[in-house]
XYZ file of C-alpha atoms in Angstrom:
185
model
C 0.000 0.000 0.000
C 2.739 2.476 0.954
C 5.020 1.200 -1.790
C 6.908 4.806 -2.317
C 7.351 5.151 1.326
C 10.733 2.325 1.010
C 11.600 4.353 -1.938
C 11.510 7.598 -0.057
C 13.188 5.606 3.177
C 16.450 4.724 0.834
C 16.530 8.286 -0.863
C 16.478 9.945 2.894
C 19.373 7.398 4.442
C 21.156 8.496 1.612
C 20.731 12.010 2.060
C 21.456 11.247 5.347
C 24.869 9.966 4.740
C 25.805 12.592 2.248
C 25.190 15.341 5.076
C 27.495 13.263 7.725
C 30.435 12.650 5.800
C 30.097 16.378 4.291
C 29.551 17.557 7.948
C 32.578 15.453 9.053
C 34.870 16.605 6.336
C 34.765 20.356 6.917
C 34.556 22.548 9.924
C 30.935 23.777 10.753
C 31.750 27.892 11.779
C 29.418 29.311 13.958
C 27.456 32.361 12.382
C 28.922 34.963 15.333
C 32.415 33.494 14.203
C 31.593 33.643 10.592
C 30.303 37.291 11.150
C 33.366 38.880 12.900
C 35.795 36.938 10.038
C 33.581 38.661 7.443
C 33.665 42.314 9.156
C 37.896 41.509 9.384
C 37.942 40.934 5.433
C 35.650 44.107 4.629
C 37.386 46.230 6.426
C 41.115 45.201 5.704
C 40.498 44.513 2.150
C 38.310 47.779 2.411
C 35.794 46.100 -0.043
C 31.730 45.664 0.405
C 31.668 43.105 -1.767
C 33.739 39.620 -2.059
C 33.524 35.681 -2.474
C 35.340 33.473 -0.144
C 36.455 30.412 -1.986
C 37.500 27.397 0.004
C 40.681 25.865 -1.153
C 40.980 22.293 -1.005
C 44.507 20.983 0.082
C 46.090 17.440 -0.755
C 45.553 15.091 2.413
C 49.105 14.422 1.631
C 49.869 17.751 1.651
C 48.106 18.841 4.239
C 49.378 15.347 6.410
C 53.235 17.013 6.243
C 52.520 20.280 7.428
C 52.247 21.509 11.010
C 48.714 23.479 10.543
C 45.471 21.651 9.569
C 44.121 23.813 5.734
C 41.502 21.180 4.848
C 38.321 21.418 6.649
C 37.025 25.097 5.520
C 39.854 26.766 7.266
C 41.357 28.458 3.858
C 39.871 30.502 1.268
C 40.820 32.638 -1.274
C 39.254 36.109 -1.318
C 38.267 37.186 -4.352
C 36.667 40.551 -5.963
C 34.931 39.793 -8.930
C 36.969 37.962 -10.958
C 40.559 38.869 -8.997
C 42.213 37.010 -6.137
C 42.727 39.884 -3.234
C 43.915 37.865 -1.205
C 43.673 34.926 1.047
C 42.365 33.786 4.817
C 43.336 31.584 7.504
C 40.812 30.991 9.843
C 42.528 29.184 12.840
C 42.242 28.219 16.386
C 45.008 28.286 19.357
C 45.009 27.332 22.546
C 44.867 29.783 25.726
C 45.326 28.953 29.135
C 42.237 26.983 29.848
C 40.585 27.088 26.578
C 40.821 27.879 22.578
C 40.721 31.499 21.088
C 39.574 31.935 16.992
C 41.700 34.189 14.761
C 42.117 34.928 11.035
C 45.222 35.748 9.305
C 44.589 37.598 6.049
C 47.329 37.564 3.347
C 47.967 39.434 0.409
C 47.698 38.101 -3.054
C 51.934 37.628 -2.769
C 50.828 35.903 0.582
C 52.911 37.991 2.920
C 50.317 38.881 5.546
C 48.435 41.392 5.703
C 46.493 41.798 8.775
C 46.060 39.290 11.944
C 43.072 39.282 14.144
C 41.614 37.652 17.129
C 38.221 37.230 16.582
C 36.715 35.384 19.656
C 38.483 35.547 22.889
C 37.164 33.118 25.221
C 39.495 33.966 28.408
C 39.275 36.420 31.298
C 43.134 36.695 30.764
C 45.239 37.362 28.050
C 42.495 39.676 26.153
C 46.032 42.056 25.426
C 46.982 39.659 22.347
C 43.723 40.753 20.841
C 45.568 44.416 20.575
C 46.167 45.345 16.898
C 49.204 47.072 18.628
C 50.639 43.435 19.250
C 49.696 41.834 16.583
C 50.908 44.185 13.910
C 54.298 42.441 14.424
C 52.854 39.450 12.199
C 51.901 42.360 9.356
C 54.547 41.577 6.131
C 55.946 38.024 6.903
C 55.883 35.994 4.403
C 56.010 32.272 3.638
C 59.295 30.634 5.017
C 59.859 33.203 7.126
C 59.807 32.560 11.272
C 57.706 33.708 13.733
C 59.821 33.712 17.008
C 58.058 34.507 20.717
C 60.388 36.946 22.657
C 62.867 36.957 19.647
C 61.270 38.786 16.347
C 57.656 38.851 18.163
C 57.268 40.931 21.565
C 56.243 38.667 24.171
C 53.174 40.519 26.429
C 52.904 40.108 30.673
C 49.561 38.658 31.390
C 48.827 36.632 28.253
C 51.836 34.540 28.054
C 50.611 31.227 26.975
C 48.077 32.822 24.325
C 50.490 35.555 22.755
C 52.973 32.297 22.746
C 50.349 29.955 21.220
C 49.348 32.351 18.995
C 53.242 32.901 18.098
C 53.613 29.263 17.223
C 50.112 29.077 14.695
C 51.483 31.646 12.536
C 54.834 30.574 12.328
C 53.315 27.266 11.448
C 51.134 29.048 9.074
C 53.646 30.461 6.848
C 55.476 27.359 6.798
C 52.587 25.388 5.776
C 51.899 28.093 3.611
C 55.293 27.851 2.175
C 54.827 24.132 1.593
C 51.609 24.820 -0.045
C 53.134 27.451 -2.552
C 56.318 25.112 -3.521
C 53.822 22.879 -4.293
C 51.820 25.150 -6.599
C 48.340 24.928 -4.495
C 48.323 28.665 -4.055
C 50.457 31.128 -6.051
């Protein structure tokens, strides 16, 4: 009597599965996070207007490197037609939990701008000071990001300015690896 209902039951397991392993195989964002990475790329890139495009990295690639890319964690920015630049969208550790930033990179992929987007700490708020984290602004891929050596280290926010030290010093290196290999130019 219900003979389309099995049909139907197939077609929605299916569906079903399809969502899970797409779920699995990037990162969900929240919309607050989403939002604040959004306002970052407006305002550095100082357009209204842009496409993110997630770029897809070798699991290979991505296995050698020190920084997870896969996963919608980089995109290329683009205006139209024309790459802008590129974004980062990572997470470090602070002293009891995580903290979300983006690291935005010109089209040569030196960066541009790096921002903390969501702080979740009562301590160590200072690394979220555009004052600190202007040091990052220019390095390029292959270059080093050194805590207390090249990068200031800050009183009060130790273990995040150091964590976030070591993620973009892995970035560019991953990023380097990634442009030897001719994923991003």
């Amino acid at each position: 009597m219900f003979k389309g209902n099995s049909n139907l039951g197939h077609g929605a397991i299916l569906l079903l599965a399809i969502a899970l392993f797409y779920g699995f195989s990037t990162i969900q964002h929240s919309s607050r996070l989403c939002t604040k990475m959004e306002h970052a790329i407006r305002t550095t890139y100082e357009v209204d207007t842009f496409r993110l495009e997630t770029l897809r990295v070798p699991e290979t690639v991505d296995a050698v490197t020190q920084i997870a890319f896969n996963g919608s964690r980089l995109f290329g920015i683009r205006k139209q037609k024309t790459i802008i630049g590129y974004a980062y969208l990572g997470e470090a550790k602070s002293m009891k939990k995580v903290f979300d930033y983006v690291v935005l990179f010109h089209p040569d992929l030196s960066i541009k701008k790096s921002k903390v987007l969501i702080y979740r700490e009562d301590y160590g708020q200072q690394i979220g000071s555009q004052r600190w984290l202007k040091q990052f602004i220019g390095l390029a891929p292959g270059e080093n990001a050194i805590y207390g050596d090249n990068i200031d280290a800050i009183a009060g926010a130790t273990i995040s300015a150091s964590s976030m030290t070591r993620a973009v010093d892995a970035l560019l290196q991953g990023v380097n690896v990634l442009k030897q290999k001719e994923i991003i130019n």
